[in-house]
Amino acid sequence: MESRHRRVQRVVVGIYLGIPLVLLVIVAWISTAGSPVAWVTCVVPLGMLVFGWALRRRHRYQPQAWAGIGVLFGALSGLYVTLCPLAVGVWWPVWLALPGLLLGIVAGGWLARYADRVLLVPVVPELADTPYELFFRLRGLQLTAVLLGADSVTIQSRPVMRSQASGDLAKTYPMSSITGVFEVALSGVERLKFPIAIPHPPVVTEGPAVIVQASGDDWVLPTNQASTLIELLNRRRSIA
C-alpha cells in the first residue's frame, strides 16, 4: 500500500500543482515576446498555483474532489493558453479556444481517473488502513452513494434542484455507532425506504446488498461491491 500511496499522491500533486505550474511556464514564455505589461498574464496561473497548494492538503485523501479540480484546472489551462497570446498581439490562437478548453477538460479528467484507478484497482483490504475516503455508488439509486471515511460512514445523495434542503441529502454515522453490517441478496421486489432525500425514486434490482445498522436506523444499500464494502467497513470499525 505504501507504493500505491506514493503513486497516487504523485498524480494528485500533478493535478493540483503540476497543471498550474506547466501553464505558468507556458504563459511566462509567451510573455517574453511582448512588453513588460504582458507579464500580468502570469497572475492567473499563479493564482491557480496558490489555490491548488491550499487545496491539496485538504483534498489529498478525498478522491471525489480530484475530478472536479482536474477538470477545472484543465479547462482553465486549455482556454487560457489560447487567449494569452492576445497580450503580445497574436490573434490566431483564439480560434483554438474551444478545442483547447475541451482538451483541457479531457486531460484533467483523465488524470483524476488515473489516480482513482491507481488507488482502487485492485481493491485490497489494506485500503481500510489508509485515511482515504472510499466511494461506493448504489445500484438503482441515481446520484446516491456511500462514502466510507476513516472514522465515519456517510450515505449521501446529490440534489437535482437547488430547492432541495442540504440537510436532507446526507446522513453521517461515526464508526462507534454502527452495531451491525450484513450482506443480503435482494430479489428485486423489495421496497426500500431512506431517511434522506433521494433525487429519483429507487429502482430495486436483483443482486447483493449491504444492511448497515447504526443509531437505530437500518439501511439496505444495494451495491455490486457488497462483500468489499463489508470487509472494508468492518476493518475500519475495528481500527476505530
C-alpha positions as semicolon CSV with decimal commas, in nm:
position;residue;x (nm);y (nm);z (nm)
1;M;0,000;0,000;0,000
2;E;0,290;0,236;0,061
3;S;0,398;0,213;-0,302
4;R;0,042;0,265;-0,422
5;H;0,003;0,562;-0,189
6;R;0,315;0,729;-0,329
7;R;0,198;0,677;-0,688
8;V;-0,145;0,820;-0,613
9;Q;-0,004;1,125;-0,438
10;R;0,233;1,195;-0,727
11;V;-0,067;1,213;-0,960
12;V;-0,258;1,430;-0,710
13;V;0,038;1,671;-0,696
14;G;0,033;1,674;-1,076
15;I;-0,334;1,775;-1,074
16;Y;-0,319;2,040;-0,804
17;L;0,028;2,184;-0,867
18;G;0,160;2,040;-1,192
19;I;-0,115;2,173;-1,420
20;P;-0,087;2,535;-1,292
21;L;0,294;2,515;-1,299
22;V;0,301;2,400;-1,662
23;L;0,055;2,676;-1,751
24;L;0,272;2,931;-1,570
25;V;0,581;2,824;-1,767
26;I;0,394;2,847;-2,100
27;V;0,240;3,185;-2,018
28;A;0,577;3,322;-1,899
29;W;0,738;3,204;-2,223
30;I;0,466;3,375;-2,428
31;S;0,504;3,694;-2,222
32;T;0,871;3,724;-2,315
33;A;0,762;3,815;-2,669
34;G;0,570;4,123;-2,553
35;S;0,616;4,433;-2,343
36;P;0,665;4,419;-1,964
37;V;0,290;4,476;-1,927
38;A;0,231;4,131;-2,083
39;W;0,371;3,968;-1,770
40;V;0,043;4,049;-1,595
41;T;-0,096;3,742;-1,772
42;C;0,102;3,531;-1,523
43;V;-0,140;3,633;-1,248
44;V;-0,396;3,367;-1,344
45;P;-0,161;3,063;-1,335
46;L;-0,001;3,200;-1,017
47;G;-0,346;3,224;-0,860
48;M;-0,423;2,867;-0,969
49;L;-0,094;2,751;-0,820
50;V;-0,170;2,915;-0,484
51;F;-0,524;2,780;-0,492
52;G;-0,401;2,430;-0,573
53;W;-0,139;2,447;-0,297
54;A;-0,405;2,543;-0,043
55;L;-0,646;2,269;-0,152
56;R;-0,401;1,984;-0,199
57;R;-0,353;1,915;0,170
58;R;-0,727;1,926;0,231
59;H;-0,814;1,704;-0,066
60;R;-0,520;1,463;-0,072
61;Y;-0,729;1,177;0,073
62;Q;-1,058;1,269;-0,098
63;P;-1,079;1,104;-0,442
64;Q;-1,419;1,265;-0,504
65;A;-1,253;1,608;-0,516
66;W;-0,977;1,514;-0,760
67;A;-1,201;1,500;-1,067
68;G;-1,354;1,842;-1,002
69;I;-1,017;2,013;-0,959
70;G;-0,867;1,823;-1,253
71;V;-1,147;1,928;-1,487
72;L;-1,146;2,286;-1,355
73;F;-0,770;2,335;-1,384
74;G;-0,757;2,154;-1,718
75;A;-1,037;2,367;-1,863
76;L;-0,884;2,694;-1,739
77;S;-0,542;2,596;-1,871
78;G;-0,668;2,489;-2,212
79;L;-0,869;2,808;-2,252
80;Y;-0,614;3,050;-2,108
81;V;-0,321;2,923;-2,312
82;T;-0,513;3,009;-2,631
83;L;-0,619;3,355;-2,508
84;C;-0,289;3,459;-2,352
85;P;-0,118;3,533;-2,689
86;L;-0,358;3,827;-2,727
87;A;-0,139;4,009;-2,474
88;V;0,153;4,002;-2,718
89;G;-0,052;4,088;-3,027
90;V;-0,102;3,734;-3,164
91;W;-0,465;3,670;-3,253
92;W;-0,488;3,339;-3,440
93;P;-0,473;3,109;-3,130
94;V;-0,812;3,249;-3,027
95;W;-0,969;3,021;-3,288
96;L;-0,835;2,727;-3,085
97;A;-1,007;2,838;-2,764
98;L;-1,288;2,582;-2,778
99;P;-1,064;2,285;-2,873
100;G;-0,821;2,395;-2,603
101;L;-1,099;2,407;-2,347
102;L;-1,222;2,060;-2,441
103;L;-0,871;1,916;-2,449
104;G;-0,802;2,059;-2,103
105;I;-1,122;1,907;-1,964
106;V;-1,034;1,566;-2,106
107;A;-0,674;1,579;-1,982
108;G;-0,766;1,696;-1,631
109;G;-1,043;1,439;-1,600
110;W;-0,813;1,163;-1,725
111;L;-0,552;1,246;-1,462
112;A;-0,814;1,227;-1,186
113;R;-0,948;0,893;-1,315
114;Y;-0,595;0,759;-1,339
115;A;-0,528;0,849;-0,974
116;D;-0,855;0,681;-0,879
117;R;-0,761;0,364;-1,068
118;V;-0,416;0,354;-0,910
119;L;-0,578;0,378;-0,566
120;L;-0,865;0,132;-0,612
121;V;-0,753;-0,124;-0,872
122;P;-0,743;-0,381;-0,737
123;V;-0,939;-0,314;-0,418
124;V;-0,747;-0,469;-0,129
125;P;-0,838;-0,496;0,241
126;E;-0,534;-0,285;0,331
127;L;-0,716;0,020;0,193
128;A;-0,907;0,023;0,521
129;D;-0,580;0,104;0,700
130;T;-0,536;0,424;0,497
131;P;-0,702;0,765;0,551
132;Y;-0,855;0,769;0,201
133;E;-1,228;0,827;0,167
134;L;-1,374;0,537;-0,033
135;F;-1,676;0,593;-0,254
136;F;-1,937;0,324;-0,340
137;R;-2,224;0,403;-0,578
138;L;-2,555;0,238;-0,501
139;R;-2,729;0,024;-0,761
140;G;-3,068;0,154;-0,870
141;L;-3,033;0,477;-0,672
142;Q;-2,925;0,757;-0,903
143;L;-2,689;1,018;-0,754
144;T;-2,677;0,827;-0,424
145;A;-2,370;0,664;-0,272
146;V;-2,193;0,550;0,042
147;L;-1,882;0,738;0,150
148;L;-1,659;0,532;0,376
149;G;-1,438;0,768;0,572
150;A;-1,157;0,686;0,813
151;D;-1,383;0,711;1,119
152;S;-1,736;0,758;0,981
153;V;-1,983;0,637;0,720
154;T;-2,196;0,876;0,514
155;I;-2,496;0,792;0,300
156;Q;-2,542;1,083;0,063
157;S;-2,729;1,195;-0,246
158;R;-2,687;1,491;-0,476
159;P;-2,963;1,745;-0,535
160;V;-3,132;1,769;-0,871
161;M;-3,285;2,107;-0,787
162;R;-3,131;2,379;-0,572
163;S;-3,451;2,398;-0,370
164;Q;-3,372;2,067;-0,200
165;A;-3,263;2,116;0,160
166;S;-2,899;2,025;0,203
167;G;-2,963;1,880;0,546
168;D;-3,185;1,610;0,395
169;L;-2,929;1,491;0,143
170;A;-2,682;1,312;0,369
171;K;-2,654;1,131;0,696
172;T;-2,327;1,052;0,872
173;Y;-2,262;0,792;1,140
174;P;-1,942;0,758;1,342
175;M;-1,794;0,409;1,334
176;S;-1,873;0,368;1,704
177;S;-2,247;0,395;1,633
178;I;-2,254;0,106;1,383
179;T;-2,390;-0,205;1,554
180;G;-2,421;-0,444;1,260
181;V;-2,318;-0,498;0,900
182;F;-2,466;-0,785;0,696
183;E;-2,474;-0,897;0,335
184;V;-2,809;-0,990;0,181
185;A;-2,939;-1,082;-0,163
186;L;-3,227;-0,875;-0,300
187;S;-3,489;-1,040;-0,518
188;G;-3,591;-0,714;-0,682
189;V;-3,939;-0,689;-0,529
190;E;-3,845;-0,523;-0,200
191;R;-3,949;-0,169;-0,116
192;L;-3,659;0,034;0,010
193;K;-3,709;0,344;0,221
194;F;-3,447;0,603;0,301
195;P;-3,449;0,880;0,563
196;I;-3,252;1,106;0,327
197;A;-3,382;1,279;0,015
198;I;-3,339;1,057;-0,292
199;P;-3,322;1,257;-0,619
200;H;-3,508;0,986;-0,814
201;P;-3,739;0,706;-0,698
202;P;-3,529;0,397;-0,614
203;V;-3,533;0,115;-0,865
204;V;-3,481;-0,207;-0,673
205;T;-3,289;-0,464;-0,874
206;E;-3,189;-0,819;-0,803
207;G;-2,844;-0,860;-0,659
208;P;-2,626;-0,821;-0,349
209;A;-2,682;-0,552;-0,089
210;V;-2,547;-0,445;0,249
211;I;-2,754;-0,392;0,562
212;V;-2,600;-0,133;0,790
213;Q;-2,745;-0,088;1,139
214;A;-2,647;0,239;1,305
215;S;-2,804;0,462;1,571
216;G;-3,135;0,279;1,546
217;D;-3,150;0,304;1,166
218;D;-3,146;0,007;0,930
219;W;-3,011;0,084;0,583
220;V;-3,042;-0,154;0,290
221;L;-2,775;-0,044;0,044
222;P;-2,781;-0,221;-0,296
223;T;-2,428;-0,246;-0,434
224;N;-2,249;-0,496;-0,652
225;Q;-1,945;-0,447;-0,427
226;A;-2,127;-0,563;-0,115
227;S;-1,860;-0,802;0,009
228;T;-1,586;-0,544;-0,049
229;L;-1,778;-0,270;0,132
230;I;-1,846;-0,503;0,427
231;E;-1,483;-0,607;0,453
232;L;-1,353;-0,250;0,446
233;L;-1,624;-0,123;0,680
234;N;-1,563;-0,395;0,939
235;R;-1,190;-0,340;0,923
236;R;-1,228;0,035;0,980
237;R;-1,472;-0,033;1,263
238;S;-1,212;-0,249;1,435
239;I;-0,945;0,018;1,388
240;A;-1,176;0,292;1,521
